[in-house]
Amino acid sequence: MKRISLFILAAAAALSSYSSLNVASPDKSLSVDLFQGAEGNVMFRVSDGGQCLMDSISVGLSTSSQEWSTGLKVAASSSKAVKDDYVMVLGKRSHCVNDANEVTFTLTNAAGAKLNVVFRAYNDGVAFRYVLPQVAEGEAVTGEKTVYNIPDGTNRWIAPYHADGYEDFFPLATNGEKASRMQRRPDWGYPVLIEPVASKFILLSEAGLERDHCGSWLRNDVSLSKYAVVMADESLPVNGSSWESPWRVMIAGGLDEVVESTLITDVSPANAIGDTDWIQPAPAAWIYWANNHGSNDYKIVTEYMNLAKEMGWPYNLIDAEWDQMGNGGDIEDALAYSREIGVKSMIWYNSTTNWIGGAPTPQYRLNKPEDREKEYTWLNEQGVVGIKVDFFRSDRAEDINYYHDLMEDAAKHKIYINFHGATLPRGWQRTYPNLVSTEAVYGAEWYNNRPILTNRAAAHNATLPFTRNVVGSMDYTPGTFTDSQHPHITTNSHELALYVLFESGVQHMPDRPEAYLTLPAEIKSMLSTLPTAWDDSKLLAGYPGEQVVIARRKGNDWYIAGINGKDEAQTINFSLAKLGGAAGEALIVTDGPTDREFTIGQTSLEANGQMSINCQPRGGFTIVLKK
């Protein structure tokens, strides 16, 4: 507290001539305060209820001809209220309310050039972006001066940055040292969760990433406690007479406010594709996890189509190498069979921005506009409703434009998109609702590749709802009841809970047909009618890596799921007070006598009641209340 008190005194002195450089949230709980440092640099702090959560966050920008870092003056400011209601086709909440106070601060450098910094204060966080109101012909943005200050000793959950997939763990750390010797550079990907003070959290990410912009990540090479925003393009040409950056997002408050927040989509562009009635989120059978090369085998492919039919899932995903299909038929034969039995197919494509030799086929079918049009037309003719596009290269602007091209052109043909080996969701699910999911996660697929997930899965699974899944649909492919190349040691009840805990517009069911068809009748019924888009979501309990309980509502039905992230048994306690009086007899599935068995029964949910559930090591539970 001494550090924060000294900071507040220094900030108050610096603000003596800028007393109005403040923006507060509509409920007055969160506030942003700007101040100037000794060298004329501009910084801000974020406070919650008067308590400083993060201080000395630097702002600024550089272009090929100007720089805003030191010697700055605050020349003007303007304010407005932001109010917007919108509907999401998929995600954690169908009806979202965008309610913020916005203030634009105009900074001038020594040459008198202007840079606007736009701040929005929400009840659950802060977003800010840079706006160049006037750009010279040929000018390029060459870097941000945004630096987040995360002092040593602060709890943080942060994954090393991987431009080609965002696939890594979020281990708890208390300093800025590299996660392991395998991490070559001090680069960190979004989202970043920190606990600056006990039980108060900030999640850092990026949103509103539009065409001709690049993504970014964080680097702490100058100081372990200072995480600087690094643009993927060292020089980003400006197309037009003005320019604005993506939003820097800071979701803030208790863990429930972080998990339940829609701030990522709040600041992102509205629906750009028009009618969305054709988009129907639901589960899909998926061949790859149990049969790596199964999509080149007609008989195996049709087995998964039959599984989808039997389980009542509307979709089946045919993965890589379908262009080499044999053993009884080719891809058009398989798609004809899919249409015959009433199962809608989705198929895999290589993005062909990948640099890895020998990457799976089909390749080079979506890169050029004329090739996309040809392929999307063929997909429509074959009754294919969606595509999974894999192996992207980077967060550079040329690749961000390609993402937009894929989503926009697919929407014209009413085709779903699922990105794999891809960048993190940055609000595109609002702009292009046909983006039904994105991988960008170290998911169950890794049971195929390396043994490391076996021992780390439970804690990892109990961290993802607080980190990666906060920012958008996550194609983890949960619910592996049998084993792939490497075993799972989470209980089957833990695995079942992941279908509810992990939000994904299309939930890909990864296991073998026999694994699902031999499940107890109650669980088969649950999975057959499982929603994958939710009207509301509530965090009921949890702490990253230890345990988590989330309730999700579809219509009047509530699905409640929890997992134990620890290697020892624990009792998970939570309240139903946030469920709006939901009560009645509900199906409950908890850990069985062995890790691979379930205990199935009924439980009474009392309005605003308290619950305690005993979980085995790496265990879990699922409760379904249907009204």
C-alpha positions as MATLAB code, in Angstrom:
seq = 'MKRISLFILAAAAALSSYSSLNVASPDKSLSVDLFQGAEGNVMFRVSDGGQCLMDSISVGLSTSSQEWSTGLKVAASSSKAVKDDYVMVLGKRSHCVNDANEVTFTLTNAAGAKLNVVFRAYNDGVAFRYVLPQVAEGEAVTGEKTVYNIPDGTNRWIAPYHADGYEDFFPLATNGEKASRMQRRPDWGYPVLIEPVASKFILLSEAGLERDHCGSWLRNDVSLSKYAVVMADESLPVNGSSWESPWRVMIAGGLDEVVESTLITDVSPANAIGDTDWIQPAPAAWIYWANNHGSNDYKIVTEYMNLAKEMGWPYNLIDAEWDQMGNGGDIEDALAYSREIGVKSMIWYNSTTNWIGGAPTPQYRLNKPEDREKEYTWLNEQGVVGIKVDFFRSDRAEDINYYHDLMEDAAKHKIYINFHGATLPRGWQRTYPNLVSTEAVYGAEWYNNRPILTNRAAAHNATLPFTRNVVGSMDYTPGTFTDSQHPHITTNSHELALYVLFESGVQHMPDRPEAYLTLPAEIKSMLSTLPTAWDDSKLLAGYPGEQVVIARRKGNDWYIAGINGKDEAQTINFSLAKLGGAAGEALIVTDGPTDREFTIGQTSLEANGQMSINCQPRGGFTIVLKK';
ca = [
       0.000    0.000    0.000;
       2.950    2.341    0.531;
       3.864    2.137   -3.161;
       0.319    3.029   -4.208;
       0.091    5.901   -1.720;
       3.335    7.447   -2.992;
       2.097    7.068   -6.537;
      -1.182    8.819   -5.778;
       0.686   11.749   -4.190;
       2.951   12.068   -7.233;
       0.022   11.778   -9.604;
      -1.925   14.417   -7.695;
       0.982   16.841   -8.033;
       1.348   16.123  -11.733;
      -2.365   16.643  -12.254;
      -2.467   20.023  -10.538;
      -2.885   21.794  -13.879;
      -4.886   18.979  -15.468;
      -7.488   18.284  -12.805;
     -10.170   17.272  -15.334;
      -8.183   14.439  -16.967;
     -10.500   11.785  -15.654;
     -13.195    9.476  -16.958;
     -15.418    7.362  -14.712;
     -17.668    4.415  -15.476;
     -21.464    4.917  -15.519;
     -21.774    3.435  -12.019;
     -18.736    5.468  -10.833;
     -16.947    2.332   -9.648;
     -14.067    2.408  -12.151;
     -12.059    5.464  -13.063;
      -9.205    6.419  -15.358;
      -6.892    9.277  -14.398;
      -4.319   10.765  -16.769;
      -1.160   12.453  -15.522;
       2.162   13.625  -16.913;
       5.543   12.289  -15.971;
       8.700   14.272  -15.396;
       9.663   14.174  -19.074;
       6.274   15.240  -20.330;
       5.198   11.692  -21.107;
       1.544   10.846  -20.498;
       0.433    7.963  -18.300;
      -2.765    6.843  -16.643;
      -3.973    4.709  -13.800;
      -7.090    2.580  -13.350;
      -8.866    2.533   -9.998;
     -11.768    0.473   -8.697;
     -13.757    1.963   -5.832;
     -10.889    4.355   -5.169;
      -8.359    1.512   -4.993;
      -5.571    1.677   -7.569;
      -5.464   -1.503   -9.684;
      -2.823   -0.556  -12.240;
      -0.735    2.591  -12.354;
       1.822    4.323  -14.563;
       0.487    2.901  -17.827;
       2.289    4.794  -20.570;
       0.551    5.956  -23.743;
       1.906    7.265  -27.011;
       2.561    6.487  -30.652;
       5.172    6.933  -33.340;
       4.874    7.284  -37.094;
       7.441    7.609  -39.852;
       7.367   11.395  -39.423;
       6.123   12.102  -35.867;
       6.432   10.804  -32.327;
       4.268   11.236  -29.241;
       6.256   10.004  -26.253;
       7.865   12.902  -24.358;
       7.329   16.644  -24.262;
       3.583   16.163  -24.661;
       0.806   18.546  -23.773;
      -2.884   17.857  -23.291;
      -4.441   20.347  -25.682;
      -8.148   19.549  -25.432;
     -10.706   16.949  -24.436;
     -14.257   16.035  -25.334;
     -16.698   13.574  -23.789;
     -19.828   11.630  -24.633;
     -21.936    8.752  -23.375;
     -21.832    5.466  -25.292;
     -25.037    3.436  -25.222;
     -25.740    0.495  -27.456;
     -27.786   -2.699  -27.229;
     -26.938   -5.535  -29.562;
     -27.697   -9.212  -30.039;
     -25.093  -11.958  -30.382;
     -25.861  -15.123  -32.336;
     -23.403  -17.070  -30.198;
     -21.270  -16.540  -27.155;
     -21.722  -16.182  -23.413;
     -24.699  -13.811  -23.647;
     -27.280  -13.192  -26.371;
     -28.360   -9.674  -25.354;
     -25.433   -7.366  -24.676;
     -25.485   -3.804  -23.371;
     -22.689   -1.469  -24.357;
     -22.770    1.310  -21.756;
     -19.749    3.532  -21.185;
     -18.511    7.044  -20.668;
     -16.049    8.135  -23.340;
     -13.487   10.921  -23.186;
     -11.099   11.876  -25.983;
      -7.852   13.507  -24.875;
      -5.833   15.369  -27.524;
      -2.075   15.206  -27.058;
       0.280   17.490  -28.920;
       3.999   16.933  -29.366;
       6.735   19.569  -29.641;
       5.908   20.096  -33.323;
       2.254   20.711  -32.503;
       1.067   17.491  -34.181;
      -2.057   15.971  -32.640;
      -2.732   12.484  -31.354;
      -6.096   11.660  -29.843;
      -6.358    9.022  -27.135;
      -9.929    7.816  -26.694;
     -10.810    6.267  -23.339;
     -14.008    4.423  -22.504;
     -14.824    3.577  -18.912;
     -17.277    0.702  -18.484;
     -18.622   -0.730  -15.254;
     -16.467   -3.802  -15.915;
     -13.370   -2.295  -17.474;
     -11.577    0.242  -19.579;
     -10.834    0.416  -23.292;
      -8.608    2.902  -25.080;
      -7.401    3.493  -28.620;
      -5.245    5.934  -30.564;
      -6.597    8.165  -33.317;
      -4.480   10.177  -35.736;
      -6.895   12.865  -36.969;
      -4.605   13.847  -39.818;
      -2.055   11.691  -41.630;
       0.332   12.817  -44.349;
       0.473   10.965  -47.635;
       2.850    8.015  -47.353;
       2.974    8.148  -43.560;
       3.173    4.862  -41.648;
       2.598    3.917  -38.022;
       5.879    2.588  -36.665;
       5.060    1.677  -33.080;
       3.038    2.153  -29.929;
       4.314    3.567  -26.680;
       1.730    1.698  -24.603;
       3.432    0.066  -21.627;
       1.553   -1.784  -18.868;
       3.206   -1.693  -15.457;
       2.873   -5.041  -13.619;
       5.073   -4.915  -10.497;
       7.060   -7.875   -9.265;
       5.022   -9.930   -6.807;
       1.761   -9.497   -8.726;
      -0.059  -12.731   -9.547;
      -0.345  -13.161  -13.310;
      -1.537  -15.836  -15.714;
       0.126  -15.238  -19.042;
       1.109  -17.432  -21.996;
       4.174  -17.041  -24.207;
       3.325  -15.496  -27.556;
       3.002  -17.819  -30.555;
       2.036  -15.951  -33.722;
       0.984  -19.146  -35.488;
      -1.627  -20.368  -33.052;
      -1.687  -18.921  -29.510;
      -1.350  -22.448  -28.120;
       0.309  -22.599  -24.715;
      -0.413  -22.760  -20.987;
      -1.271  -19.894  -18.622;
       0.828  -20.824  -15.579;
       0.591  -18.737  -12.436;
       3.646  -16.496  -12.066;
       4.574  -13.622   -9.764;
       7.262  -11.978  -11.886;
       8.019  -11.268  -15.530;
      10.619  -13.961  -16.113;
      10.255  -16.274  -19.095;
       7.911  -19.208  -18.594;
      10.631  -21.752  -19.450;
      13.972  -22.159  -21.160;
      12.030  -23.030  -24.310;
      10.664  -19.477  -24.503;
      13.195  -17.767  -26.753;
      12.004  -14.160  -26.380;
      10.248  -12.260  -23.571;
       7.091  -12.032  -25.685;
       3.628  -12.655  -24.244;
       0.283  -13.162  -25.939;
      -3.170  -11.954  -25.040;
      -5.150  -12.332  -22.926;
      -3.176  -11.559  -19.776;
      -4.873  -11.967  -16.385;
      -3.376  -10.216  -13.371;
      -4.425   -9.911   -9.729;
      -3.050   -6.479   -8.720;
      -4.715   -6.576   -5.308;
      -6.379   -9.462   -3.511;
      -9.613  -10.550   -5.248;
      -9.383   -7.754   -7.852;
      -8.332   -8.636  -11.375;
      -7.540   -7.085  -14.741;
      -7.592   -8.972  -18.014;
      -5.629   -7.334  -20.840;
      -6.465   -7.994  -24.470;
      -7.119   -6.404  -27.837;
     -10.339   -5.909  -29.831;
     -11.765   -4.200  -32.881;
      -8.965   -5.434  -35.153;
     -10.082   -4.222  -38.580;
      -8.666   -4.411  -42.095;
      -5.263   -2.887  -42.796;
      -4.331   -3.199  -39.131;
      -1.988   -5.644  -37.481;
      -2.328   -7.491  -34.223;
      -0.036   -6.956  -31.280;
       1.474   -8.690  -28.293;
       3.448   -7.717  -25.155;
       7.202   -7.682  -24.552;
       9.055   -7.052  -21.280;
      12.679   -6.979  -22.439;
      13.570   -3.531  -21.031;
      12.186   -4.231  -17.555;
      10.537   -7.398  -16.265;
       7.696   -5.341  -14.800;
       6.985   -3.251  -17.903;
       5.030   -4.982  -20.663;
       5.185   -2.935  -23.869;
       2.725   -3.345  -26.747;
       4.547   -4.638  -29.833;
       2.925   -4.294  -33.248;
       3.251   -7.267  -35.593;
       4.182   -4.886  -38.431;
       7.182   -2.690  -37.698;
       5.857   -0.193  -40.225;
       2.135   -0.105  -40.962;
       1.151    2.070  -43.941;
      -1.884    4.269  -43.376;
      -4.549    4.021  -46.060;
      -6.403    7.294  -45.827;
      -6.178   10.736  -44.299;
      -6.747    9.534  -40.711;
      -6.052    6.390  -38.685;
      -7.247    4.662  -35.541;
      -5.740    1.728  -33.692;
      -7.494   -1.369  -32.409;
      -8.839   -1.079  -28.880;
      -6.646   -1.920  -25.922;
      -9.002   -3.644  -23.488;
      -8.677   -3.873  -19.698;
     -11.529   -5.888  -18.171;
     -11.469   -5.109  -14.451;
     -13.148   -6.134  -11.202;
     -13.853   -9.409   -9.460;
     -13.373  -12.697  -11.285;
     -17.112  -12.812  -11.989;
     -16.921   -9.455  -13.771;
     -13.982  -10.685  -15.839;
     -15.583  -13.987  -16.857;
     -19.010  -12.496  -17.589;
     -17.766   -9.420  -19.462;
     -18.651   -8.766  -23.109;
     -16.220   -5.848  -23.394;
     -14.359   -7.478  -26.298;
     -17.456   -7.392  -28.499;
     -18.784   -4.157  -26.971;
     -15.972   -2.154  -28.584;
     -15.932   -4.105  -31.863;
     -17.772   -3.166  -35.070;
     -21.408   -4.208  -35.340;
     -22.780   -7.055  -37.441;
     -21.587   -6.518  -41.022;
     -23.294   -9.475  -42.716;
     -26.992   -8.704  -42.217;
     -29.407  -11.592  -41.733;
     -28.168  -14.274  -39.323;
     -31.170  -16.614  -39.162;
     -29.192  -19.201  -41.136;
     -26.541  -19.458  -38.387;
     -27.492  -22.265  -36.008;
     -24.909  -22.993  -33.264;
     -24.859  -26.680  -32.277;
     -22.538  -29.664  -31.664;
     -20.646  -31.472  -34.420;
     -19.048  -34.898  -34.632;
     -15.300  -34.618  -35.299;
     -13.022  -37.275  -36.720;
      -9.471  -36.024  -36.191;
      -8.833  -36.620  -32.485;
      -9.325  -40.389  -32.633;
      -8.420  -40.849  -36.323;
      -5.661  -38.448  -37.357;
      -5.862  -39.328  -41.032;
      -9.417  -40.620  -40.980;
     -10.769  -37.956  -43.297;
      -9.085  -39.641  -46.263;
     -11.099  -42.814  -45.574;
     -14.693  -42.813  -46.831;
     -15.839  -45.569  -44.475;
     -14.483  -43.854  -41.353;
     -15.935  -40.512  -42.433;
     -19.386  -42.023  -42.838;
     -19.100  -43.629  -39.382;
     -18.864  -40.136  -37.884;
     -21.787  -38.976  -39.988;
     -23.774  -41.883  -38.571;
     -22.638  -40.880  -35.069;
     -23.954  -37.355  -35.591;
     -27.252  -38.769  -36.815;
     -27.546  -41.139  -33.858;
     -26.666  -38.452  -31.298;
     -28.932  -35.820  -32.795;
     -26.079  -33.485  -33.669;
     -26.793  -31.513  -36.836;
     -23.164  -31.261  -37.952;
     -20.153  -33.380  -38.833;
     -16.669  -31.986  -39.507;
     -14.534  -33.706  -42.149;
     -10.922  -32.775  -41.393;
      -7.721  -32.599  -43.453;
      -6.866  -34.792  -46.455;
     -10.468  -35.189  -47.632;
      -9.232  -34.402  -51.150;
      -7.371  -37.741  -51.017;
     -10.373  -39.760  -49.852;
     -10.644  -43.399  -50.835;
     -11.795  -46.777  -49.460;
     -15.264  -46.793  -50.973;
     -15.850  -43.250  -52.154;
     -14.516  -39.737  -52.591;
     -15.498  -36.456  -50.967;
     -18.545  -35.925  -53.174;
     -19.752  -39.441  -52.363;
     -19.325  -38.689  -48.664;
     -21.188  -35.389  -48.966;
     -23.971  -37.118  -50.876;
     -24.296  -39.615  -48.017;
     -24.323  -36.732  -45.532;
     -27.230  -35.125  -47.367;
     -29.037  -38.451  -47.601;
     -29.078  -39.005  -43.837;
     -29.765  -35.360  -42.991;
     -26.417  -34.442  -41.405;
     -24.829  -31.148  -42.452;
     -21.123  -31.298  -43.202;
     -18.257  -28.902  -42.589;
     -14.841  -29.466  -44.161;
     -11.210  -28.482  -43.511;
      -8.900  -26.262  -45.561;
      -5.270  -25.274  -45.278;
      -5.049  -21.486  -45.145;
      -1.811  -21.889  -47.135;
      -0.161  -19.029  -45.319;
       1.794  -21.697  -43.438;
       5.547  -22.066  -43.821;
       5.739  -25.668  -42.630;
       6.740  -28.111  -45.353;
       4.428  -31.037  -45.981;
       1.392  -29.371  -44.391;
      -1.901  -31.209  -45.024;
      -4.079  -30.717  -48.070;
      -6.170  -29.257  -49.612;
      -4.042  -26.186  -50.208;
      -4.289  -22.923  -52.191;
      -8.058  -23.055  -52.654;
      -9.014  -19.978  -50.655;
      -6.206  -17.474  -51.120;
      -7.351  -15.566  -54.211;
     -10.810  -13.951  -54.467;
     -11.669  -15.884  -57.626;
     -10.578  -19.178  -56.026;
     -12.676  -18.483  -52.911;
     -15.693  -17.720  -55.053;
     -15.231  -20.971  -56.965;
     -14.740  -23.020  -53.794;
     -17.591  -21.409  -51.847;
     -19.924  -21.962  -54.810;
     -18.944  -25.638  -54.895;
     -19.543  -25.902  -51.141;
     -23.055  -24.485  -51.589;
     -23.755  -26.990  -54.363;
     -22.611  -29.851  -52.133;
     -24.659  -28.723  -49.124;
     -21.555  -27.964  -47.011;
     -22.446  -25.423  -44.323;
     -19.065  -24.547  -42.876;
     -15.304  -24.632  -43.208;
     -12.432  -25.045  -40.777;
      -9.413  -23.043  -41.969;
      -6.073  -24.000  -40.405;
      -2.392  -23.043  -40.236;
      -2.199  -19.269  -40.274;
       1.134  -17.531  -40.200;
       1.147  -14.300  -38.253;
      -0.663  -11.242  -36.884;
       0.650   -8.985  -39.636;
      -1.813   -6.795  -41.506;
      -1.688   -8.914  -44.669;
      -2.840  -11.939  -42.672;
      -5.466   -9.937  -40.755;
      -6.870   -8.842  -44.119;
      -6.984  -12.487  -45.199;
      -9.024  -13.399  -42.114;
     -11.500  -10.659  -43.016;
     -11.642  -11.808  -46.643;
     -12.405  -15.377  -45.588;
     -15.177  -14.376  -43.177;
     -16.774  -11.773  -45.411;
     -16.855  -13.920  -48.547;
     -18.063  -16.950  -46.605;
     -20.956  -14.935  -45.200;
     -22.088  -14.043  -48.733;
     -22.470  -17.781  -49.342;
     -23.963  -18.470  -45.886;
     -20.982  -20.524  -44.809;
     -19.709  -20.865  -41.241;
     -16.035  -20.273  -40.414;
     -13.922  -21.962  -37.729;
     -10.308  -20.784  -37.498;
      -7.575  -23.166  -36.292;
      -3.872  -22.574  -35.877;
      -5.063  -18.996  -35.765;
      -4.965  -15.699  -33.967;
      -6.950  -14.906  -30.840;
     -10.586  -13.722  -31.140;
     -10.585   -9.942  -31.227;
     -14.288   -9.176  -31.467;
     -14.832  -10.543  -34.986;
     -17.608  -12.795  -33.678;
     -19.792   -9.691  -33.430;
     -18.865   -8.270  -36.834;
     -19.029  -11.646  -38.605;
     -21.452  -13.870  -36.684;
     -20.649  -16.716  -39.094;
     -17.337  -17.039  -37.200;
     -18.622  -19.859  -35.026;
     -15.388  -20.657  -33.186;
     -11.626  -20.182  -33.056;
      -8.984  -22.498  -31.657;
      -6.169  -20.273  -30.283;
      -5.890  -22.590  -27.294;
      -3.794  -25.492  -26.062;
      -6.680  -27.922  -26.341;
      -7.478  -31.626  -26.298;
      -5.935  -32.057  -29.743;
      -2.570  -31.979  -27.967;
      -3.243  -35.383  -26.438;
      -2.297  -36.504  -29.952;
       0.981  -34.644  -30.096;
       2.816  -34.519  -26.770;
       2.507  -36.161  -23.328;
       2.594  -32.851  -21.422;
      -1.175  -32.255  -21.371;
      -1.866  -35.424  -19.383;
      -0.541  -34.059  -16.095;
      -1.353  -30.392  -16.704;
      -4.860  -30.628  -18.151;
      -6.828  -30.270  -14.915;
      -5.175  -27.025  -13.791;
      -5.096  -25.753  -17.389;
      -8.813  -26.441  -17.821;
      -9.524  -24.599  -14.575;
      -7.560  -21.575  -15.857;
      -9.045  -21.219  -19.358;
     -12.465  -19.867  -18.256;
     -10.624  -16.955  -16.617;
      -8.254  -16.296  -19.524;
      -8.651  -17.488  -23.105;
     -12.399  -18.200  -23.103;
     -13.205  -14.735  -21.721;
     -12.466  -13.149  -25.100;
     -14.472  -15.423  -27.385;
     -15.546  -18.883  -28.501;
     -12.830  -21.467  -27.912;
     -12.589  -24.655  -29.979;
     -10.859  -26.752  -27.327;
     -12.701  -29.914  -28.514;
     -13.647  -30.961  -24.953;
     -14.975  -34.205  -23.587;
     -12.490  -36.976  -24.309;
     -13.764  -40.032  -22.454;
     -11.324  -42.501  -24.043;
      -7.624  -41.963  -24.782;
      -5.749  -40.805  -27.827;
      -1.957  -41.241  -28.173;
      -1.491  -39.897  -24.660;
      -3.964  -40.613  -21.832;
      -6.130  -38.213  -19.894;
      -6.160  -38.514  -16.091;
      -9.014  -36.094  -15.528;
     -12.168  -37.925  -14.505;
     -14.925  -38.535  -17.023;
     -17.173  -36.241  -14.994;
     -14.527  -33.523  -15.334;
     -14.521  -34.099  -19.096;
     -18.318  -33.914  -19.285;
     -18.314  -30.586  -17.432;
     -16.070  -29.023  -20.079;
     -18.932  -29.022  -22.602;
     -20.639  -26.383  -20.457;
     -17.589  -24.648  -18.987;
     -16.002  -23.994  -22.385;
     -18.034  -21.742  -24.669;
     -17.872  -22.457  -28.402;
     -20.518  -21.695  -31.024;
     -19.971  -25.105  -32.599;
     -18.810  -27.608  -30.000;
     -16.775  -30.302  -31.746;
     -17.245  -33.703  -30.143;
     -13.840  -35.384  -30.452;
     -14.207  -38.937  -29.205;
     -14.832  -42.215  -30.993;
     -18.382  -43.189  -31.960;
     -18.407  -46.086  -29.492;
     -17.389  -43.742  -26.653;
     -20.597  -41.733  -27.076;
     -22.905  -44.577  -28.015;
     -22.043  -46.526  -24.848;
     -22.554  -43.597  -22.457;
     -25.337  -43.862  -19.862;
     -28.712  -42.868  -21.303;
     -28.965  -39.704  -19.202;
     -25.614  -38.425  -20.466;
     -26.350  -39.342  -24.074;
     -29.586  -37.376  -23.776;
     -27.743  -34.410  -22.271;
     -25.197  -34.330  -25.089;
     -27.872  -34.801  -27.738;
     -29.669  -31.611  -26.679;
     -26.646  -29.582  -25.536;
     -26.863  -25.856  -26.377;
     -23.711  -24.229  -27.701;
     -24.901  -20.605  -27.656;
     -26.102  -19.087  -24.420;
     -28.535  -16.408  -23.285;
     -26.540  -15.714  -20.155;
     -23.483  -16.923  -18.247;
     -22.587  -16.545  -14.576;
     -19.436  -17.388  -12.655;
     -20.530  -18.974   -9.376;
     -17.150  -19.851   -7.857;
     -13.521  -20.373   -8.645;
      -9.932  -19.278   -8.798;
      -7.571  -19.814  -11.775;
      -5.969  -23.239  -11.806;
      -7.786  -24.432   -8.692;
     -11.507  -24.723   -9.376;
     -14.282  -23.115  -11.404;
     -18.088  -23.256  -11.465;
     -20.037  -21.607  -14.293;
     -23.796  -21.525  -14.890;
     -25.109  -20.945  -18.410;
     -28.711  -20.333  -19.389;
     -30.512  -21.248  -22.600;
     -34.108  -20.048  -22.532;
     -35.359  -21.102  -19.097;
     -32.905  -23.991  -18.738;
     -29.780  -23.731  -16.616;
     -26.618  -25.779  -17.101;
     -24.164  -25.630  -14.198;
     -20.709  -27.189  -14.443;
     -17.651  -27.240  -12.233;
     -14.222  -28.825  -12.184;
     -11.443  -29.456   -9.706;
      -8.119  -28.262  -11.094;
      -6.114  -29.865   -8.303;
      -4.503  -33.273   -7.905;
      -6.227  -33.792   -4.566;
      -9.920  -34.052   -3.736;
     -11.731  -30.878   -2.771;
     -15.220  -29.748   -1.918;
     -16.530  -27.037   -4.201;
     -18.976  -24.619   -2.577;
     -21.130  -22.150   -4.477;
     -24.341  -20.158   -4.288;
     -27.277  -20.160   -6.725;
     -28.188  -16.568   -5.842;
     -27.125  -15.251   -9.254;
     -29.535  -17.536  -11.153;
     -32.610  -15.379  -10.727;
     -34.559  -17.733   -8.500;
     -33.980  -20.904  -10.539;
     -35.289  -23.866   -8.558;
     -36.531  -27.411   -9.036;
     -35.395  -30.979   -9.459;
     -32.317  -31.254  -11.660;
     -30.122  -33.949  -13.160;
     -26.711  -34.079  -11.497;
     -23.647  -35.965  -12.732;
     -20.675  -36.228  -10.389;
     -17.535  -38.339  -10.100;
     -18.070  -42.077  -10.010;
     -16.345  -44.904   -8.107;
     -13.503  -44.781  -10.658;
     -12.152  -42.006  -12.858;
     -13.947  -43.459  -15.886;
     -17.370  -43.805  -14.261;
     -20.168  -41.375  -13.404;
     -22.546  -41.021  -10.491;
     -25.926  -39.934  -11.872;
     -28.858  -38.761   -9.812;
     -31.281  -35.966   -9.019;
     -30.634  -32.912   -6.899;
     -32.897  -30.198   -5.586;
     -32.009  -26.657   -6.580;
     -33.393  -24.140   -4.135;
     -33.777  -20.518   -5.202;
     -30.711  -18.637   -3.921;
     -29.561  -21.836   -2.231;
     -26.068  -22.997   -1.318;
     -24.447  -26.109   -2.758;
     -21.433  -28.209   -1.820;
     -20.128  -30.908   -4.156;
     -17.269  -33.273   -3.380;
     -14.924  -33.669   -6.345;
     -12.285  -36.321   -6.787;
      -8.751  -35.249   -7.772;
      -9.113  -33.664  -11.223;
     -12.849  -34.328  -10.957;
     -15.968  -32.391  -11.831;
     -19.743  -32.230  -12.036;
     -22.605  -31.113  -14.278;
     -26.132  -30.072  -13.263;
     -28.988  -29.607  -15.734;
     -32.195  -27.852  -14.692;
     -34.790  -27.887  -17.472;
     -37.911  -25.816  -16.955;
];
